[in-house]
Steps between C-alpha positions, in 0.01 A plus 500: 500500500657814394493861629389730222648846479347748262676832429347808354762720321567749234808533283490879563543445854841500651387366839364194319858451372637521854211310660545213255868459596419512878232255468729266307769535771227383744390221281848375413573445892149369568528140610181406295568706196430201284145501618452862406315597164555852391268674250547848368190714454439819303464847624525820294618810712336718220245306279411819316832515329494422117721249347712765315531744797833518682756740629762580771406352827648776744299796373186276507561406869563861589172605350301213637612553860531874500867509562802654323704321223795501732299334788374233243853437387610476863228238559609300206868484635354397840340208321812426310685475836243244637529302172881507552461339831317206326753476239264630238613743216286807487515805261406787710482745194386465154218258562157534333153418585198380293209267466587150623170328359691315229771382728225369738339318185829345425545399870175297480630344180835416650308340797348249252857436356663453846700817449314758711783522760762549227313759303417705821872501579574599144254785524629635837842483375411694186318769686731544812845370416547587118511843338287422214138602533243212508165662462307590184771296315366166341842386380656554847211308662547216237879496581443460874239229444722302278780542765277331754471207266173571322442427135527817292229421248258427781598815708430709184154324452410585861606871463316520165171395659382748761252259640746219559529447884326843555216331689766331730658822566177659592379215715817539709434870545136424590614254766739766635230757527277249684792443739536869557850520334594855446864464452755238393686285568227312678556134622201266590584167679263231463201749481554566869779728568614808313829696496499840349806670364868419465534375855826378665603135415404397863136617447478268197652216703253542776210514247623173327532314841160620619322401168688159483419414866132601459444264208217245551635170623496232224215249544620176652288182420481284800279229350366397143194291414267422230405805302344628176665745255433666167578168320268283717528299821769260611383137503 
């Protein structure tokens, strides 16, 4: 019986990048990590953005939060320092922002291919660790998906069809709304326990331990007798 962890994230979100690394640190040292199933869910920080809209992230952060560009740049440097503590590369200047909807559609496709984790890592690396912009650029997105082990022709087919996996993305977002999720990352353990934000590794360790220990005990059969099933009765 596995412990299921569902994680709502967005590629635009630097704390999702950090939170994933801290959760993985906890999972790596967790004694029962082989009994943990991880599923990544979709959440758009700004679902109103069009597919072709992008721009430099620091001025956007400044405008969104009512701070100066210098303050926004300082915030980015502070996040870069946190990333460095985790051994994560982070470009504190020159990043862009944009619609992540197509990325989320591809992540659902990648889940079917058994490559969701690899694609998420590639997208995070593209956005936070590399200098080339990742948004509003189909060729860049295709390149990252192929890097994650996905077939180029199939990736292009998904991106060319705006309806492909769109319902799956919207369903994730509806579920997040029902759970009251207003920010990401957001971690749900066995539909019982939630952790919000890029918490310290020990918080994730505690959540994993609590969820694992709270699993229902497996049913133990103490006696067997004659019975009937879908195929009839034993005689």
